[in-house]
GROMACS .gro file of C-alpha atoms in nm:
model
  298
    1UNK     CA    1   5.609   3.381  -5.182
    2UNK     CA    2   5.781   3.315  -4.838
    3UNK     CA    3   6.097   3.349  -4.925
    4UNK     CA    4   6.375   3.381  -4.620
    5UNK     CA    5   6.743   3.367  -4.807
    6UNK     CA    6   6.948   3.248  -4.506
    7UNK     CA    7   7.187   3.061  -4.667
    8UNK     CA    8   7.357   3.181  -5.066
    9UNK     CA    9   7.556   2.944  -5.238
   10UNK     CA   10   7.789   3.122  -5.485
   11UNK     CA   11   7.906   2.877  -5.780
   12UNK     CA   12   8.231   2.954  -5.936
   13UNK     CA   13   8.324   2.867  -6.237
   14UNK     CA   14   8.703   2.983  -6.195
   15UNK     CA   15   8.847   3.041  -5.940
   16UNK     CA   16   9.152   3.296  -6.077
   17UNK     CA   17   8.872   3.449  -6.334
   18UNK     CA   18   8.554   3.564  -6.086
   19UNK     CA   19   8.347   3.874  -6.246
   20UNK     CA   20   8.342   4.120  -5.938
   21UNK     CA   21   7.978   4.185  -5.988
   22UNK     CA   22   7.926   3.823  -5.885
   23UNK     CA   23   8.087   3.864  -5.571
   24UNK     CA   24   7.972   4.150  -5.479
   25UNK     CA   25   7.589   4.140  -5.547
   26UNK     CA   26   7.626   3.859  -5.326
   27UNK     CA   27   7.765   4.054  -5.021
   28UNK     CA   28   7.462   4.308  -5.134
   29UNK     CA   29   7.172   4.057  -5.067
   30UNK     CA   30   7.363   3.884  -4.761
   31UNK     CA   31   7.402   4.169  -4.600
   32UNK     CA   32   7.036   4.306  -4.636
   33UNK     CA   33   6.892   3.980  -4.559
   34UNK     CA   34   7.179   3.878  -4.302
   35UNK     CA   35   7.269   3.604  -4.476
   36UNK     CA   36   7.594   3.330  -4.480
   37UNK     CA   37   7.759   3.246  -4.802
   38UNK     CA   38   7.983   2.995  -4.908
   39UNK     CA   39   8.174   3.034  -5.193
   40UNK     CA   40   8.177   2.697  -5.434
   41UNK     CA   41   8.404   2.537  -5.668
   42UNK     CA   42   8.372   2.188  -5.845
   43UNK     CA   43   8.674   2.035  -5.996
   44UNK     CA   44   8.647   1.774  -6.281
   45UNK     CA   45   8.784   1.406  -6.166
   46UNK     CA   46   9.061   1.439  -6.441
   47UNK     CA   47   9.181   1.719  -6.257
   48UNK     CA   48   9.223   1.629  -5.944
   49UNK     CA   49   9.585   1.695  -5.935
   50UNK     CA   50   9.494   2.055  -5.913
   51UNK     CA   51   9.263   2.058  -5.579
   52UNK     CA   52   9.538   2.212  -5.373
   53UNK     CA   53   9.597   2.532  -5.610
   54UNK     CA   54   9.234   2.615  -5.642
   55UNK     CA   55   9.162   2.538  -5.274
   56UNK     CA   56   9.421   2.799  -5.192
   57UNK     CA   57   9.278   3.066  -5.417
   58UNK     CA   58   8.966   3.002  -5.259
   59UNK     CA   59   9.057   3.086  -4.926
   60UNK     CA   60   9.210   3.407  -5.083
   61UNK     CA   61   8.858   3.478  -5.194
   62UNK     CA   62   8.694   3.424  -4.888
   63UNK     CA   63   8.905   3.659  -4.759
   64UNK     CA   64   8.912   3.953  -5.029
   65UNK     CA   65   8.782   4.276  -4.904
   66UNK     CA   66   8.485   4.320  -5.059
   67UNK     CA   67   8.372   3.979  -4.836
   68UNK     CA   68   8.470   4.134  -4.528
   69UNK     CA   69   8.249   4.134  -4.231
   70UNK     CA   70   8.023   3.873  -4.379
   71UNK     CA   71   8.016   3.491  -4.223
   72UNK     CA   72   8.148   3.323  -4.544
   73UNK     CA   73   8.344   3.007  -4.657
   74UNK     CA   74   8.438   2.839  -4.874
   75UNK     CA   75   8.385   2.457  -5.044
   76UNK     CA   76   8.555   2.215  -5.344
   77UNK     CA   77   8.422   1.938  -5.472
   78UNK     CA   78   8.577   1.683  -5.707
   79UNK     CA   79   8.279   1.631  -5.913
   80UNK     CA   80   8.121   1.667  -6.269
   81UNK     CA   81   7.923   1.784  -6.465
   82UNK     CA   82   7.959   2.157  -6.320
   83UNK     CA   83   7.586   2.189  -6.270
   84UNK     CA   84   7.470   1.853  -6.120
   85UNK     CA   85   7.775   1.943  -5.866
   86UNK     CA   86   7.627   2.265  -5.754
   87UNK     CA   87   7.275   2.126  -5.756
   88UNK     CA   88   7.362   1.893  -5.524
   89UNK     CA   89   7.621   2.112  -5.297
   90UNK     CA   90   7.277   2.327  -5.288
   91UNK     CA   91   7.056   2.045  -5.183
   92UNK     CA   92   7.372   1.967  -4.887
   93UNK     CA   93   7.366   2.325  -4.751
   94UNK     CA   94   6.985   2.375  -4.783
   95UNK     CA   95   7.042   2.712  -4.993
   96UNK     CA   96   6.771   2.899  -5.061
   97UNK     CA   97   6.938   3.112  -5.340
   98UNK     CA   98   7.243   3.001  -5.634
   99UNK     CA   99   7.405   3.285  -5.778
  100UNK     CA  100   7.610   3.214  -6.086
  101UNK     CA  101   7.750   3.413  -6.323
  102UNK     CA  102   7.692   3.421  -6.694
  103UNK     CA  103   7.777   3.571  -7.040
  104UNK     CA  104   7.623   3.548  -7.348
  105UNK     CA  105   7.636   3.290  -7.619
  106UNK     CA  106   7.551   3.199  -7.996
  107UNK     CA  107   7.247   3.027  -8.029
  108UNK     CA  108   7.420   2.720  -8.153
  109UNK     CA  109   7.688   2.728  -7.890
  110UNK     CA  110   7.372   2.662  -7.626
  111UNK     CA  111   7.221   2.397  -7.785
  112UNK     CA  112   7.506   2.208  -7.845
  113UNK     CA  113   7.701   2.279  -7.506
  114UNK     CA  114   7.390   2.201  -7.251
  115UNK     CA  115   7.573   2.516  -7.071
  116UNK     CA  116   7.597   2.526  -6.668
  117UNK     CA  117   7.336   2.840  -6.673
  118UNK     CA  118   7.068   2.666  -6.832
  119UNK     CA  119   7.069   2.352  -6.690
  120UNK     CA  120   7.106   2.524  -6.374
  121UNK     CA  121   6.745   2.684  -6.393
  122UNK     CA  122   6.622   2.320  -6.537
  123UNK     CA  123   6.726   2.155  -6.227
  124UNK     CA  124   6.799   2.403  -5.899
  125UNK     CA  125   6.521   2.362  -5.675
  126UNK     CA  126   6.609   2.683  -5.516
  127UNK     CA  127   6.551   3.031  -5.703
  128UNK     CA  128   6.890   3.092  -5.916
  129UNK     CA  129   7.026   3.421  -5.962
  130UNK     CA  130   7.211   3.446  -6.298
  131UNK     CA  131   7.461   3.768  -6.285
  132UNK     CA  132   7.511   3.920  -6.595
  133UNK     CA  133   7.660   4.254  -6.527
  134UNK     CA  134   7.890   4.454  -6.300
  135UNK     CA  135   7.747   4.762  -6.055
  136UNK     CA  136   7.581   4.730  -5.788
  137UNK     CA  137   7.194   4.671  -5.630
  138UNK     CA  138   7.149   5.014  -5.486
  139UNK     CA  139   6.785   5.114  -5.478
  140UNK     CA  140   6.729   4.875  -5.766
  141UNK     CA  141   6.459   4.822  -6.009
  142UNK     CA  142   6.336   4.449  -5.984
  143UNK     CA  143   6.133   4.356  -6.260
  144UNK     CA  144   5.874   4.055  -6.296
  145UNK     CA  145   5.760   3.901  -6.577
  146UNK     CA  146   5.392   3.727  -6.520
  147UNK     CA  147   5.168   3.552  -6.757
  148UNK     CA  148   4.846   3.578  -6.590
  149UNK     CA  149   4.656   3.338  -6.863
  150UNK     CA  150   4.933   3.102  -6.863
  151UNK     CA  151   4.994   3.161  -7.224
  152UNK     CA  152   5.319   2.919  -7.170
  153UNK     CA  153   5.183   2.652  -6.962
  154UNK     CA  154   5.270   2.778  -6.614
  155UNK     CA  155   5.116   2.668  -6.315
  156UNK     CA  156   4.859   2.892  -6.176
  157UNK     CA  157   5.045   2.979  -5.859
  158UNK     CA  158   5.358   3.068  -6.007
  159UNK     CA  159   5.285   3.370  -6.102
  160UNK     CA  160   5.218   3.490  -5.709
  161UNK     CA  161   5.537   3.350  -5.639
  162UNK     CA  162   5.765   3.617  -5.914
  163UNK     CA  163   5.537   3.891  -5.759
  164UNK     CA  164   5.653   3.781  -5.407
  165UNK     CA  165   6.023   3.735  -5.479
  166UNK     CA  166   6.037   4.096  -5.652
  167UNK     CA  167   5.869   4.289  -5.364
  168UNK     CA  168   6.118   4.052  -5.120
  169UNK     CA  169   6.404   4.156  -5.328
  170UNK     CA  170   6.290   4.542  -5.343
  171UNK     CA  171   6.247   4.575  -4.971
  172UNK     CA  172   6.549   4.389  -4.889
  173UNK     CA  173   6.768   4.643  -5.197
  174UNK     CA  174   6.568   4.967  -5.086
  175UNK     CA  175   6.404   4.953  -5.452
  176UNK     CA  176   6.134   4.937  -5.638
  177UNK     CA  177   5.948   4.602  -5.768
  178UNK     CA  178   5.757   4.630  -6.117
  179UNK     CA  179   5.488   4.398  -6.304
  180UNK     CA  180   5.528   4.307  -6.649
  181UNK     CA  181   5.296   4.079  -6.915
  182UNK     CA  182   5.396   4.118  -7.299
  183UNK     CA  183   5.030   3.972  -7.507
  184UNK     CA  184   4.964   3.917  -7.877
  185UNK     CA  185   4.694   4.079  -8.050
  186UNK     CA  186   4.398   3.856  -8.074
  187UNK     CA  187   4.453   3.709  -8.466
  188UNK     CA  188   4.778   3.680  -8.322
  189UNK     CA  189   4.707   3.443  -8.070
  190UNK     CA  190   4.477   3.202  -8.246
  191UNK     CA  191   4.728   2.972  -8.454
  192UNK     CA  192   4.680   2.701  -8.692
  193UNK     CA  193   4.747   2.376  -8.713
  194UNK     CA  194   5.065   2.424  -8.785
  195UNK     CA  195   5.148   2.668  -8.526
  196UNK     CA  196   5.134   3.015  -8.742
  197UNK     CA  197   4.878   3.279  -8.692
  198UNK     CA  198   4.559   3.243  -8.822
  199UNK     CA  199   4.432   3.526  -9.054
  200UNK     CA  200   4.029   3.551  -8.971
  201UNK     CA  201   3.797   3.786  -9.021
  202UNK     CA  202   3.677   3.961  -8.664
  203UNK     CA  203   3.476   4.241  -8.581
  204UNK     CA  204   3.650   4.518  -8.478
  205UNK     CA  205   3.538   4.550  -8.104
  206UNK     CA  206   3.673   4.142  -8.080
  207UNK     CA  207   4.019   4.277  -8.038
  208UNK     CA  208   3.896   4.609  -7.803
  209UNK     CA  209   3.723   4.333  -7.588
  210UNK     CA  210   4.056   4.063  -7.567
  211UNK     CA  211   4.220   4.384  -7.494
  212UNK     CA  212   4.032   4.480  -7.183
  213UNK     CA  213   4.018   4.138  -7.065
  214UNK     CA  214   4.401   4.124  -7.026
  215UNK     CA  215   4.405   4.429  -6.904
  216UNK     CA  216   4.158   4.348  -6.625
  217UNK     CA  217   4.315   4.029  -6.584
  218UNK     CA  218   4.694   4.169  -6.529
  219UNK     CA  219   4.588   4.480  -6.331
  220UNK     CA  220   4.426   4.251  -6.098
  221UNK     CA  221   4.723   4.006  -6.061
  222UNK     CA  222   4.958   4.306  -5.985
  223UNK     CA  223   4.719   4.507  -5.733
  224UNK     CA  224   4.680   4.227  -5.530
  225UNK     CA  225   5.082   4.186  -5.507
  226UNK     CA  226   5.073   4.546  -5.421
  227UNK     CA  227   5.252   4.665  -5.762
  228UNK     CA  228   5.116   5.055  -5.752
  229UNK     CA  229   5.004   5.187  -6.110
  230UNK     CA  230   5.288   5.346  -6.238
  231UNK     CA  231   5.508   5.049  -6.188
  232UNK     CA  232   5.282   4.807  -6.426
  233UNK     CA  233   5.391   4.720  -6.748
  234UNK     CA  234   5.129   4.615  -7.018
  235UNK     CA  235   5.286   4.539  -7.362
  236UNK     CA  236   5.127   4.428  -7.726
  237UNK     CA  237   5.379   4.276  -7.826
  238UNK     CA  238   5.641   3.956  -7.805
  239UNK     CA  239   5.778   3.890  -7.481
  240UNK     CA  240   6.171   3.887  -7.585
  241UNK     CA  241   6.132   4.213  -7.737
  242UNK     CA  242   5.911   4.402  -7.499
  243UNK     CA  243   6.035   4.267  -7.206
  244UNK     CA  244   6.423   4.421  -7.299
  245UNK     CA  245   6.234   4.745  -7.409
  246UNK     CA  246   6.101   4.771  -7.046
  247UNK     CA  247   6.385   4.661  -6.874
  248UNK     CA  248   6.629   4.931  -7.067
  249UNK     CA  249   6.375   5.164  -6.990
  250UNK     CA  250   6.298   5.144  -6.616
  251UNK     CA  251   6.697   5.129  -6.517
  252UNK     CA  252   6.617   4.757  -6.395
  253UNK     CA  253   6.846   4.570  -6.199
  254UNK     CA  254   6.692   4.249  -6.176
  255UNK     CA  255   6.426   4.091  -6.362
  256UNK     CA  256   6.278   3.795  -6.234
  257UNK     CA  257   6.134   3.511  -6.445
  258UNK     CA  258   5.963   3.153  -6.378
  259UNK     CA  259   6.019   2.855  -6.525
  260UNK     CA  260   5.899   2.504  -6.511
  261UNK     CA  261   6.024   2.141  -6.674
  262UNK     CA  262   5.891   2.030  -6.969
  263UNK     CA  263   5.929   1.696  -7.221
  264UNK     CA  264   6.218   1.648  -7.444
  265UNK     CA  265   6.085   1.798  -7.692
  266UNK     CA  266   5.890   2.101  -7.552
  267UNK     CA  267   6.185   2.198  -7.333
  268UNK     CA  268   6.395   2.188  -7.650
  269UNK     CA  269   6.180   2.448  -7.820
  270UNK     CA  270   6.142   2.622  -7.447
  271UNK     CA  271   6.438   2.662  -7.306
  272UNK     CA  272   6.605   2.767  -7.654
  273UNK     CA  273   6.324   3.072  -7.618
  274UNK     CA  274   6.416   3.169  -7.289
  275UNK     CA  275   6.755   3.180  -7.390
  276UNK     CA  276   6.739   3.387  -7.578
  277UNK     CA  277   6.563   3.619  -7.372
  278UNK     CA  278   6.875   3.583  -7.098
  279UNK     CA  279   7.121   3.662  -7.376
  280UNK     CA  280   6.904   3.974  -7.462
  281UNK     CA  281   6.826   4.134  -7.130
  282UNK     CA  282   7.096   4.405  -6.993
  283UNK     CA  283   7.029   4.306  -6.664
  284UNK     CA  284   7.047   4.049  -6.402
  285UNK     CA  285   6.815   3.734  -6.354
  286UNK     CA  286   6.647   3.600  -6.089
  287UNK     CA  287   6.494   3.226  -6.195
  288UNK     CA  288   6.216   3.115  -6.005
  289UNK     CA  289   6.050   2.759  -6.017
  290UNK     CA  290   5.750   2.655  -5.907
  291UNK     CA  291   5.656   2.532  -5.492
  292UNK     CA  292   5.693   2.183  -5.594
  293UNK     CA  293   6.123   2.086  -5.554
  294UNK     CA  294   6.315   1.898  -5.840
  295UNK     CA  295   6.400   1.545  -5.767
  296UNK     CA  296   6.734   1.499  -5.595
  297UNK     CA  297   7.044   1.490  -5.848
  298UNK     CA  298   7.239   1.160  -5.789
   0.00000   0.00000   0.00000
């Protein structure tokens, strides 16, 4: 993936309430990739009354310390919904990364309240970074998450590109980039018509041989990204669960994910899954989509 982040657009959601990490994992990656920033803010039409107040605190944050010495500004937009408004600030600036922060939510709460952080990944064509925690990026450990046999339906190439943007985000931190693949034992991952696991009857050296193959497969995918040995992660298991195990366990400060648009319906069922892997990981985020860009948001 050649990925050059020249340009960060920082969303925030209030102005008088920003998490520091937010703000200051920013100044982290602008600095190591000598990037500008511009600090944005979208206001609701009904509220237009109170552009001049949060226009004002703006400034103020352009200016806080921790912002010092970098070329950043600041932008307000009257416009709603909150995503669509930084999608298209993005598309206007040409960023090449969106960091927004998030917290966690109820599974309910997200499917009924379409929130900003999901249907930022749906429709950013740029990679989004979703900040989840305070600290800092020092020599951090940036894990990615591949699915080499496109288990989920991801296009072939994408893969290649979470690969790239970890070992771009390691060298730019002074860290340490990491492959992971979670897989399902064989019965496992032959369901039924109906979606559940098939129970069937296979000799024993069926599940030694599926085995190998994804082994061969991932270790492949991850040498030729450059990912030495020790820093590949090969997991029996489901991907929500192994992929927090791994992420507690090698310190990591970012893991970085893919994901890709789907039908009503899949994307329902999707996006609720992935979800609830952002709620579960104690780490950052880094979204990535595939080459091809989103249509423009009107």
């Amino acid at each position: 993936m050649n990925w050059k982040i020249r340009r960060i657009l920082v969303a925030i959601g209030d102005p008088w309430q920003v998490p520091p990490g937010q703000l200051r994992k920013a100044v982290a990656l602008a600095a190591a990739a000598g990037a500008h920033i511009e600090l944005f803010h979208a206001i609701h039409p009904a509220r237009a009354d109170t552009v001049a107040a949060a226009r004002a605190r703006m400034t103020r944050l352009a200016a806080l310390k921790v912002l010092h010495g970098r070329d950043v500004r600041s932008c307000i937009a009257i416009d709603s919904p909150p995503h669509e408004a930084i999608v298209r600030r993005a598309e206007v600036i040409r960023a090449d990364l969106v960091i927004a922060a998030t917290a966690s939510h109820g599974f309910g709460a997200r499917l009924l309240l379409r929130n900003t952080d999901w249907e930022l990944i749906r429709h950013t064509p740029c990679p989004v970074l979703l900040v989840k925690t305070g600290g800092n990026y020092r020599r951090a450990t940036i894990v990615a998450a591949v699915d080499p046999f496109h288990a989920r339906a991801k296009p072939a190439g994408l893969d290649a590109r979470l690969l790239g943007a970890a070992t771009h985000l390691a060298h730019l931190l002074n860290g340490a980039a990491h492959a992971f693949h979670a897989y399902l034992p064989l019965v496992a991952a032959l369901p039924g018509a109906m979606g559940q696991p098939v129970a069937l009857t296979l000799p024993p050296e069926a599940e030694e041989v599926h085995s190998a193959n994804v082994r061969r497969t991932f270790e492949q995918l991850a040498a030729h990204a450059g990912i030495p040995r020790g820093r590949r992660h090969l997991e029996m298991g489901d991907v929500p669960t192994r992929l927090e195990a791994v992420a507690r366990r090698t310190g990591a400060g970012i893991v970085v994910m893919g994901a890709v648009s789907r039908s009503a319906l899949k994307r329902l069922f999707i996006g609720s899954t992935a979800e609830h892997l952002l709620d579960r990981l104690p780490c950052d985020v880094l979204v990535v989509k595939p080459r091809q860009r989103s249509g423009p948001v009107r």
